[in-house]
PDB file of C-alpha atoms and ligand atoms in Angstrom:
ATOM      1  CA  MET A   5     -12.416  -6.899  13.751  1.00  0.00           C
ATOM      2  CA  ALA A   6     -13.574  -4.041  13.762  1.00  0.00           C
ATOM      3  CA  ARG A   7     -10.944  -2.422  14.948  1.00  0.00           C
ATOM      4  CA  VAL A   8      -9.112  -3.908  11.636  1.00  0.00           C
ATOM      5  CA  THR A   9     -11.781  -2.565   9.638  1.00  0.00           C
ATOM      6  CA  ALA A  10     -11.187   0.782  10.930  1.00  0.00           C
ATOM      7  CA  LEU A  11      -7.600   0.667  10.281  1.00  0.00           C
ATOM      8  CA  PHE A  12      -8.558  -0.374   6.790  1.00  0.00           C
ATOM      9  CA  VAL A  13     -10.363   2.072   5.978  1.00  0.00           C
ATOM     10  CA  THR A  14      -7.826   4.465   7.888  1.00  0.00           C
ATOM     11  CA  THR A  15      -5.404   3.232   5.173  1.00  0.00           C
ATOM     12  CA  LEU A  16      -7.977   4.498   2.349  1.00  0.00           C
ATOM     13  CA  LEU A  17      -8.357   7.615   3.556  1.00  0.00           C
ATOM     14  CA  LEU A  18      -4.632   8.034   4.150  1.00  0.00           C
ATOM     15  CA  CYS A  19      -3.693   6.918   0.446  1.00  0.00           C
ATOM     16  CA  LEU A  20      -6.390  10.314  -1.160  1.00  0.00           C
ATOM     17  CA  ASP A  21      -5.017  12.228   1.620  1.00  0.00           C
ATOM     18  CA  SER A  22      -2.285  14.228  -0.723  1.00  0.00           C
ATOM     19  CA  PHE A  23      -2.208  17.179   2.496  1.00  0.00           C
ATOM     20  CA  VAL A  24      -0.329  15.478   4.755  1.00  0.00           C
ATOM     21  CA  PHE A  25       3.218  15.933   5.918  1.00  0.00           C
ATOM     22  CA  GLY A  26       6.181  13.456   6.271  1.00  0.00           C
ATOM     23  CA  ASP A  27       7.973  12.711   9.763  1.00  0.00           C
ATOM     24  CA  PRO A  28       8.240  16.067  11.732  1.00  0.00           C
ATOM     25  CA  ALA A  29      11.047  16.851  13.821  1.00  0.00           C
ATOM     26  CA  ILE A  30      10.340  16.001  17.645  1.00  0.00           C
ATOM     27  CA  ALA A  31      11.782  17.393  20.444  1.00  0.00           C
ATOM     28  CA  GLY A  32      12.338  14.630  22.802  1.00  0.00           C
ATOM     29  CA  ASP A  33      12.112  11.127  22.880  1.00  0.00           C
ATOM     30  CA  PHE A  34       8.787  10.851  21.267  1.00  0.00           C
ATOM     31  CA  GLU A  35       5.497  12.960  21.312  1.00  0.00           C
ATOM     32  CA  LEU A  36       1.844  12.619  21.552  1.00  0.00           C
ATOM     33  CA  VAL A  37      -0.715  15.904  21.052  1.00  0.00           C
ATOM     34  CA  GLY A  38      -2.120  16.843  24.297  1.00  0.00           C
ATOM     35  CA  ARG A  39      -1.540  14.149  26.544  1.00  0.00           C
ATOM     36  CA  ASN A  40       1.474  12.319  28.864  1.00  0.00           C
ATOM     37  CA  ALA A  41       1.983   8.531  27.036  1.00  0.00           C
ATOM     38  CA  THR A  42       1.558   5.308  28.306  1.00  0.00           C
ATOM     39  CA  ALA A  43       2.704   1.629  28.504  1.00  0.00           C
ATOM     40  CA  ALA A  44       0.105   1.386  26.107  1.00  0.00           C
ATOM     41  CA  ASP A  45       1.015   3.625  23.579  1.00  0.00           C
ATOM     42  CA  PHE A  46       4.260   1.902  22.801  1.00  0.00           C
ATOM     43  CA  VAL A  47       2.177  -1.060  21.748  1.00  0.00           C
ATOM     44  CA  PHE A  48      -0.043  -1.695  18.774  1.00  0.00           C
ATOM     45  CA  THR A  49      -2.390  -5.125  18.983  1.00  0.00           C
ATOM     46  CA  GLY A  50      -3.910  -4.766  15.711  1.00  0.00           C
ATOM     47  CA  LEU A  51      -2.072  -7.673  13.646  1.00  0.00           C
ATOM     48  CA  ARG A  52      -3.872 -10.233  16.021  1.00  0.00           C
ATOM     49  CA  ASN A  53      -6.120 -11.507  14.379  1.00  0.00           C
ATOM     50  CA  VAL A  54      -6.207  -9.731  10.584  1.00  0.00           C
ATOM     51  CA  PRO A  55      -9.131 -11.303   8.850  1.00  0.00           C
ATOM     52  CA  SER A  56      -8.335 -12.770   4.972  1.00  0.00           C
ATOM     53  CA  ALA A  57      -9.647 -10.448   1.945  1.00  0.00           C
ATOM     54  CA  GLY A  58     -12.911 -10.589   1.463  1.00  0.00           C
ATOM     55  CA  PRO A  59     -14.828 -11.758  -1.889  1.00  0.00           C
ATOM     56  CA  GLY A  60     -13.989  -8.693  -4.354  1.00  0.00           C
ATOM     57  CA  LEU A  61     -10.772  -7.733  -2.354  1.00  0.00           C
ATOM     58  CA  GLY A  62      -7.456  -8.056  -3.630  1.00  0.00           C
ATOM     59  CA  PHE A  63      -5.314  -8.121  -0.199  1.00  0.00           C
ATOM     60  CA  THR A  64      -6.542  -7.185   3.522  1.00  0.00           C
ATOM     61  CA  ALA A  65      -3.867  -4.081   4.620  1.00  0.00           C
ATOM     62  CA  VAL A  66      -3.670  -3.102   7.952  1.00  0.00           C
ATOM     63  CA  PRO A  67      -1.402   0.214   8.326  1.00  0.00           C
ATOM     64  CA  VAL A  68       0.693   0.993  11.782  1.00  0.00           C
ATOM     65  CA  ASN A  69       1.506   4.270  11.119  1.00  0.00           C
ATOM     66  CA  PHE A  70       1.013   7.690  13.275  1.00  0.00           C
ATOM     67  CA  ARG A  71      -2.916   7.624  12.279  1.00  0.00           C
ATOM     68  CA  SER A  72      -3.304   3.951  14.253  1.00  0.00           C
ATOM     69  CA  MET A  73      -0.034   4.458  16.838  1.00  0.00           C
ATOM     70  CA  PRO A  74       0.300   8.292  17.117  1.00  0.00           C
ATOM     71  CA  ILE A  75       3.798   7.521  19.078  1.00  0.00           C
ATOM     72  CA  LEU A  76       5.127   6.551  15.995  1.00  0.00           C
ATOM     73  CA  ARG A  77       4.885  10.002  14.784  1.00  0.00           C
ATOM     74  CA  GLY A  78       8.467  11.689  14.256  1.00  0.00           C
ATOM     75  CA  GLN A  79      10.288   8.473  14.680  1.00  0.00           C
ATOM     76  CA  GLY A  80      10.990   7.623  10.717  1.00  0.00           C
ATOM     77  CA  ILE A  81       9.075   3.883  10.478  1.00  0.00           C
ATOM     78  CA  SER A  82       6.038   2.593   9.790  1.00  0.00           C
ATOM     79  CA  TYR A  83       4.569  -1.055   8.873  1.00  0.00           C
ATOM     80  CA  THR A  84       1.618  -2.101   6.694  1.00  0.00           C
ATOM     81  CA  TYR A  85       0.734  -5.873   7.014  1.00  0.00           C
ATOM     82  CA  TYR A  86      -0.507  -7.536   3.614  1.00  0.00           C
ATOM     83  CA  LYS A  87      -2.901 -10.635   3.536  1.00  0.00           C
ATOM     84  CA  TYR A  88      -2.603 -11.158  -0.266  1.00  0.00           C
ATOM     85  CA  ALA A  89      -5.431 -13.079  -1.722  1.00  0.00           C
ATOM     86  CA  PRO A  90      -4.748 -15.817  -4.366  1.00  0.00           C
ATOM     87  CA  CYS A  91      -4.281 -13.546  -7.752  1.00  0.00           C
ATOM     88  CA  GLY A  92      -4.477 -10.643  -5.238  1.00  0.00           C
ATOM     89  CA  GLN A  93      -2.879  -7.356  -6.647  1.00  0.00           C
ATOM     90  CA  ASN A  94      -1.504  -4.345  -4.776  1.00  0.00           C
ATOM     91  CA  PRO A  95      -1.720  -2.030  -8.006  1.00  0.00           C
ATOM     92  CA  PRO A  96       1.011  -0.098  -9.281  1.00  0.00           C
ATOM     93  CA  HIS A  97       1.956   2.670  -6.883  1.00  0.00           C
ATOM     94  CA  LEU A  98       4.166   5.044  -4.863  1.00  0.00           C
ATOM     95  CA  HIS A  99       5.116   6.128  -1.618  1.00  0.00           C
ATOM     96  CA  PRO A 100       6.585   9.649  -1.564  1.00  0.00           C
ATOM     97  CA  ARG A 101       8.267  10.244   1.248  1.00  0.00           C
ATOM     98  CA  ALA A 102       9.829   6.363   1.987  1.00  0.00           C
ATOM     99  CA  ALA A 103      11.654   3.629   0.887  1.00  0.00           C
ATOM    100  CA  GLU A 104       9.568   0.180   1.599  1.00  0.00           C
ATOM    101  CA  LEU A 105      11.337  -2.863   2.691  1.00  0.00           C
ATOM    102  CA  LEU A 106       8.942  -6.023   2.642  1.00  0.00           C
ATOM    103  CA  TYR A 107       9.240  -9.714   4.152  1.00  0.00           C
ATOM    104  CA  VAL A 108       7.526 -12.527   3.233  1.00  0.00           C
ATOM    105  CA  ILE A 109       6.389 -14.276   5.902  1.00  0.00           C
ATOM    106  CA  LYS A 110       3.991 -16.934   3.981  1.00  0.00           C
ATOM    107  CA  GLY A 111       3.424 -18.080   0.266  1.00  0.00           C
ATOM    108  CA  ASN A 112       4.737 -16.631  -2.597  1.00  0.00           C
ATOM    109  CA  LEU A 113       4.562 -13.154  -4.330  1.00  0.00           C
ATOM    110  CA  THR A 114       5.690 -11.818  -7.129  1.00  0.00           C
ATOM    111  CA  VAL A 115       7.046  -8.103  -7.518  1.00  0.00           C
ATOM    112  CA  GLY A 116       8.196  -5.335  -9.389  1.00  0.00           C
ATOM    113  CA  LEU A 117       9.590  -1.829  -9.731  1.00  0.00           C
ATOM    114  CA  VAL A 118      10.587   0.912 -12.511  1.00  0.00           C
ATOM    115  CA  ASP A 119      13.697   3.225 -11.836  1.00  0.00           C
ATOM    116  CA  SER A 120      13.858   6.606 -12.795  1.00  0.00           C
ATOM    117  CA  SER A 121      16.023   5.297 -15.947  1.00  0.00           C
ATOM    118  CA  GLU A 122      12.831   3.287 -16.986  1.00  0.00           C
ATOM    119  CA  ASN A 123      14.439   0.013 -16.211  1.00  0.00           C
ATOM    120  CA  LEU A 124      11.709  -2.415 -14.825  1.00  0.00           C
ATOM    121  CA  TYR A 125      12.808  -5.359 -12.003  1.00  0.00           C
ATOM    122  CA  VAL A 126      10.702  -8.254 -11.447  1.00  0.00           C
ATOM    123  CA  ASN A 127      11.585 -10.859  -9.039  1.00  0.00           C
ATOM    124  CA  ASP A 128       9.341 -13.728  -7.428  1.00  0.00           C
ATOM    125  CA  LEU A 129       9.570 -14.097  -3.913  1.00  0.00           C
ATOM    126  CA  LYS A 130       9.254 -17.072  -1.462  1.00  0.00           C
ATOM    127  CA  ALA A 131       8.464 -17.229   1.995  1.00  0.00           C
ATOM    128  CA  GLY A 132      11.403 -15.938   3.767  1.00  0.00           C
ATOM    129  CA  ASP A 133      12.321 -13.170   1.531  1.00  0.00           C
ATOM    130  CA  VAL A 134      12.971  -9.541   1.559  1.00  0.00           C
ATOM    131  CA  ALA A 135      12.462  -7.231  -1.446  1.00  0.00           C
ATOM    132  CA  VAL A 136      13.208  -3.071  -1.214  1.00  0.00           C
ATOM    133  CA  PHE A 137      11.512  -0.721  -3.026  1.00  0.00           C
ATOM    134  CA  PRO A 138      13.573   2.968  -3.029  1.00  0.00           C
ATOM    135  CA  ARG A 139      11.866   6.021  -1.807  1.00  0.00           C
ATOM    136  CA  GLY A 140       8.874   7.004  -4.806  1.00  0.00           C
ATOM    137  CA  LEU A 141       9.482   4.354  -7.218  1.00  0.00           C
ATOM    138  CA  VAL A 142       6.499   2.947  -8.861  1.00  0.00           C
ATOM    139  CA  HIS A 143       5.834  -0.431  -7.874  1.00  0.00           C
ATOM    140  CA  TRP A 144       3.662  -3.240  -7.237  1.00  0.00           C
ATOM    141  CA  GLN A 145       2.868  -6.845  -5.526  1.00  0.00           C
ATOM    142  CA  GLN A 146       0.761  -9.624  -6.722  1.00  0.00           C
ATOM    143  CA  ASN A 147       0.188 -12.863  -5.373  1.00  0.00           C
ATOM    144  CA  LEU A 148       0.355 -15.526  -8.616  1.00  0.00           C
ATOM    145  CA  SER A 149      -0.473 -18.610  -6.442  1.00  0.00           C
ATOM    146  CA  LYS A 150      -3.661 -20.142  -5.482  1.00  0.00           C
ATOM    147  CA  GLU A 151      -3.150 -19.959  -1.690  1.00  0.00           C
ATOM    148  CA  GLU A 152      -3.145 -16.842   0.539  1.00  0.00           C
ATOM    149  CA  THR A 153       0.107 -14.721   1.194  1.00  0.00           C
ATOM    150  CA  ILE A 154       0.786 -12.891   4.075  1.00  0.00           C
ATOM    151  CA  ALA A 155       4.003  -9.769   3.905  1.00  0.00           C
ATOM    152  CA  ILE A 156       4.997  -7.073   6.091  1.00  0.00           C
ATOM    153  CA  LEU A 157       6.005  -4.077   4.523  1.00  0.00           C
ATOM    154  CA  ALA A 158       8.060  -1.738   6.530  1.00  0.00           C
ATOM    155  CA  PHE A 159       8.611   2.098   5.762  1.00  0.00           C
ATOM    156  CA  THR A 160      11.048   4.382   6.595  1.00  0.00           C
ATOM    157  CA  ASP A 161       8.447   7.278   7.623  1.00  0.00           C
ATOM    158  CA  SER A 162       5.587   7.195  10.214  1.00  0.00           C
ATOM    159  CA  ASN A 163       3.371   8.539   7.027  1.00  0.00           C
ATOM    160  CA  PRO A 164       5.029   7.565   3.909  1.00  0.00           C
ATOM    161  CA  GLY A 165       1.885   8.589   1.995  1.00  0.00           C
ATOM    162  CA  VAL A 166       0.449   6.354  -1.424  1.00  0.00           C
ATOM    163  CA  VAL A 167      -0.241   7.619  -4.969  1.00  0.00           C
ATOM    164  CA  ALA A 168      -1.981   4.713  -6.708  1.00  0.00           C
ATOM    165  CA  VAL A 169      -1.347   5.106 -10.455  1.00  0.00           C
ATOM    166  CA  ASN A 170      -4.338   4.348 -11.599  1.00  0.00           C
ATOM    167  CA  ARG A 171      -6.323   6.189  -9.791  1.00  0.00           C
ATOM    168  CA  ALA A 172      -4.272   9.374  -9.895  1.00  0.00           C
ATOM    169  CA  LEU A 173      -4.337   9.328 -13.464  1.00  0.00           C
ATOM    170  CA  PHE A 174      -7.681   7.458 -14.306  1.00  0.00           C
ATOM    171  CA  SER A 175     -10.082   7.822 -11.696  1.00  0.00           C
ATOM    172  CA  SER A 176     -13.363   9.327 -12.302  1.00  0.00           C
ATOM    173  CA  LYS A 177     -13.116  11.323  -9.080  1.00  0.00           C
ATOM    174  CA  VAL A 178      -9.933  12.839  -9.613  1.00  0.00           C
ATOM    175  CA  ASN A 179     -11.455  13.114 -13.254  1.00  0.00           C
ATOM    176  CA  VAL A 180      -7.599  14.446 -15.206  1.00  0.00           C
ATOM    177  CA  PRO A 181      -8.990  16.146 -18.421  1.00  0.00           C
ATOM    178  CA  ASP A 182      -9.435  13.525 -21.286  1.00  0.00           C
ATOM    179  CA  TYR A 183      -6.956  15.574 -23.577  1.00  0.00           C
ATOM    180  CA  VAL A 184      -4.339  14.897 -21.295  1.00  0.00           C
ATOM    181  CA  LEU A 185      -4.859  11.106 -20.918  1.00  0.00           C
ATOM    182  CA  GLN A 186      -5.393  10.972 -24.563  1.00  0.00           C
ATOM    183  CA  THR A 187      -1.957  12.623 -25.625  1.00  0.00           C
ATOM    184  CA  ALA A 188      -0.325  11.478 -23.150  1.00  0.00           C
ATOM    185  CA  PHE A 189      -1.191   7.451 -23.860  1.00  0.00           C
ATOM    186  CA  GLY A 190      -2.187   8.326 -27.399  1.00  0.00           C
ATOM    187  CA  LEU A 191      -5.218   7.045 -26.976  1.00  0.00           C
ATOM    188  CA  SER A 192      -9.518   8.310 -28.134  1.00  0.00           C
ATOM    189  CA  LYS A 193     -11.875  10.039 -26.166  1.00  0.00           C
ATOM    190  CA  GLY A 194     -13.628   6.935 -25.937  1.00  0.00           C
ATOM    191  CA  ASP A 195     -10.785   4.541 -24.436  1.00  0.00           C
ATOM    192  CA  VAL A 196      -9.976   7.158 -22.042  1.00  0.00           C
ATOM    193  CA  GLY A 197     -14.053   7.039 -20.904  1.00  0.00           C
ATOM    194  CA  LYS A 198     -13.574   3.276 -20.612  1.00  0.00           C
ATOM    195  CA  ILE A 199     -10.678   3.362 -18.163  1.00  0.00           C
ATOM    196  CA  LYS A 200     -12.361   5.826 -16.271  1.00  0.00           C
ATOM    197  CA  ALA A 201     -15.013   4.161 -15.880  1.00  0.00           C
ATOM    198  CA  SER A 202     -13.409   0.875 -15.002  1.00  0.00           C
ATOM    199  CA  THR A 203     -10.473   2.833 -12.206  1.00  0.00           C
ATOM    200  CA  PRO A 204     -11.663   2.068  -8.583  1.00  0.00           C
ATOM    201  CA  LEU A 205     -12.712   5.143  -7.034  1.00  0.00           C
ATOM    202  CA  GLY A 206     -11.161   3.760  -3.754  1.00  0.00           C
ATOM    203  CA  ALA A 207     -11.267   0.632  -2.132  1.00  0.00           C
ATOM    204  CA  PRO A 208     -10.548  -2.072  -3.118  1.00  0.00           C
ATOM    205  CA  LEU A 209      -7.130  -1.237  -4.120  1.00  0.00           C
ATOM    206  CA  GLY A 210      -6.668  -4.673  -5.437  1.00  0.00           C
ATOM    207  CA  LYS A 211      -8.751  -7.358  -7.441  1.00  0.00           C
ATOM    208  CA  CYS A 212      -8.940 -10.838  -7.818  1.00  0.00           C
ATOM    209  CA  ILE A 213      -8.410 -10.107 -11.898  1.00  0.00           C
ATOM    210  CA  ASN A 214     -10.042 -13.861 -13.060  1.00  0.00           C
ATOM    211  CA  GLU A 215     -10.196 -15.804  -9.715  1.00  0.00           C
ATOM    212  CA  CYS A 216      -7.120 -17.406 -10.973  1.00  0.00           C
ATOM    213  CA  GLY A 217      -7.698 -18.174 -14.605  1.00  0.00           C
ATOM    214  CA  GLY A 218      -5.212 -16.302 -15.905  1.00  0.00           C
ATOM    215  CA  CYS A 219      -2.635 -17.264 -12.559  1.00  0.00           C
ATOM    216  CA  TYR A 220      -0.356 -20.572 -12.133  1.00  0.00           C
TER     217      TYR A 220
HETATM  218  C1  LIG B  25       2.500  15.297  31.730  1.00  0.00           C
HETATM  219  O1  LIG B  25       3.349  14.529  32.800  1.00  0.00           O
HETATM  220  C2  LIG B  25       3.905  16.138  33.651  1.00  0.00           C
HETATM  221  C3  LIG B  25       4.620  15.675  34.713  1.00  0.00           C
HETATM  222  O2  LIG B  25       5.679  14.348  34.179  1.00  0.00           O
HETATM  223  C4  LIG B  25       2.767  16.901  34.098  1.00  0.00           C
HETATM  224  O3  LIG B  25       3.399  18.302  34.658  1.00  0.00           O
HETATM  225  C5  LIG B  25       1.737  17.335  32.818  1.00  0.00           C
HETATM  226  O4  LIG B  25       0.999  18.561  33.532  1.00  0.00           O
HETATM  227  C6  LIG B  25       1.294  16.018  32.242  1.00  0.00           C
HETATM  228  N1  LIG B  25       0.436  16.965  30.862  1.00  0.00           N
HETATM  229  C7  LIG B  25      -0.727  16.297  30.749  1.00  0.00           C
HETATM  230  C8  LIG B  25      -1.073  16.738  29.496  1.00  0.00           C
HETATM  231  O5  LIG B  25      -0.804  15.353  31.585  1.00  0.00           O
HETATM  232  C1  LIG B  26       5.288 -21.171  -3.787  1.00  0.00           C
HETATM  233  O1  LIG B  26       6.028 -21.802  -5.111  1.00  0.00           O
HETATM  234  C2  LIG B  26       6.603 -22.852  -4.882  1.00  0.00           C
HETATM  235  C3  LIG B  26       7.522 -23.073  -6.374  1.00  0.00           C
HETATM  236  O2  LIG B  26       8.287 -21.878  -6.806  1.00  0.00           O
HETATM  237  C4  LIG B  26       5.227 -23.904  -4.672  1.00  0.00           C
HETATM  238  O3  LIG B  26       6.043 -25.082  -4.579  1.00  0.00           O
HETATM  239  C5  LIG B  26       4.470 -23.615  -3.280  1.00  0.00           C
HETATM  240  O4  LIG B  26       3.973 -24.222  -3.411  1.00  0.00           O
HETATM  241  C6  LIG B  26       3.974 -22.000  -3.628  1.00  0.00           C
HETATM  242  N1  LIG B  26       3.494 -21.625  -2.721  1.00  0.00           N
HETATM  243  C7  LIG B  26       2.106 -21.386  -2.624  1.00  0.00           C
HETATM  244  C8  LIG B  26       1.834 -20.516  -1.243  1.00  0.00           C
HETATM  245  O5  LIG B  26       1.946 -20.984  -3.808  1.00  0.00           O
HETATM  246  C1  LIG B  27       6.234 -16.293  -7.554  1.00  0.00           C
HETATM  247  C2  LIG B  27       5.721 -17.151  -7.486  1.00  0.00           C
HETATM  248  O1  LIG B  27       6.470 -17.758  -6.551  1.00  0.00           O
HETATM  249  N1  LIG B  27       4.870 -17.697  -7.369  1.00  0.00           N
HETATM  250  C3  LIG B  27       4.567 -19.042  -7.379  1.00  0.00           C
HETATM  251  C4  LIG B  27       3.138 -18.425  -7.342  1.00  0.00           C
HETATM  252  O2  LIG B  27       2.081 -19.511  -6.710  1.00  0.00           O
HETATM  253  C5  LIG B  27       2.081 -20.492  -8.374  1.00  0.00           C
HETATM  254  C6  LIG B  27       1.750 -22.036  -7.278  1.00  0.00           C
HETATM  255  O3  LIG B  27       1.443 -22.045  -6.103  1.00  0.00           O
HETATM  256  C7  LIG B  27       3.886 -20.701  -8.157  1.00  0.00           C
HETATM  257  O4  LIG B  27       3.975 -22.360  -9.719  1.00  0.00           O
HETATM  258  C8  LIG B  27       4.716 -19.524  -8.672  1.00  0.00           C
HETATM  259  O5  LIG B  27       5.672 -19.821  -8.858  1.00  0.00           O
END
């Protein structure tokens, strides 16, 4: 449990971490910094008992990337395991360094993406379905059901990175100048202030919007 929590925090830190780079070229089969590999380096056991999302959290996410599993560095692959609460949303975001392939293990999930020609693609997934989000495109997932959804997301980089659109633009921590947002969105200064005040700074990345009042 402590480990899972630590990993969850790691993901959140990674989300805020804009100065990390994608998969480096490595010289050998694999690479660990400063030590030789043991068998345990090739295994990650942190997905055995992932807790469900707690109250107020839209989901639990456990990354299996170069940070939680250092031997992945340079291998061009990683996972994030998700448990979405009922109504839980992974808000619109993009991965600068990776395409994503999502597989629904349990429950239902509505997923959407917008391409660079501003076309919208939305799909209702059921357990067993797979959806792709091409690299760098804005996308989101939401569990519109009243039951938990579980999915595994694969990435084409051991360090896909995350840019959450809401936080990048409206977080008071980032503090994009109001005039930029007023012009871009046609908002009054007061409205910009309201949106900044209600935009999460970090965790939770997703939130049950209305306890399923607006869900099926
Ligand atoms: C790794 O193993 C090699 C022998 O295979 C050894 O020469 C080297 O010192 C080891 N490196 C570390 C950091 O333990
Ligand atoms: C998923 O959706 C189907 C109908 O499309 C429904 O029968 C099923 O109960 C749903 N499952 C969950 C976990 O919400
Ligand atoms: C995307 C999807 O399948 N959504 C489902 C969410 O759950 C409700 C109720 O279980 C279904 O009616 C939706 O179809």
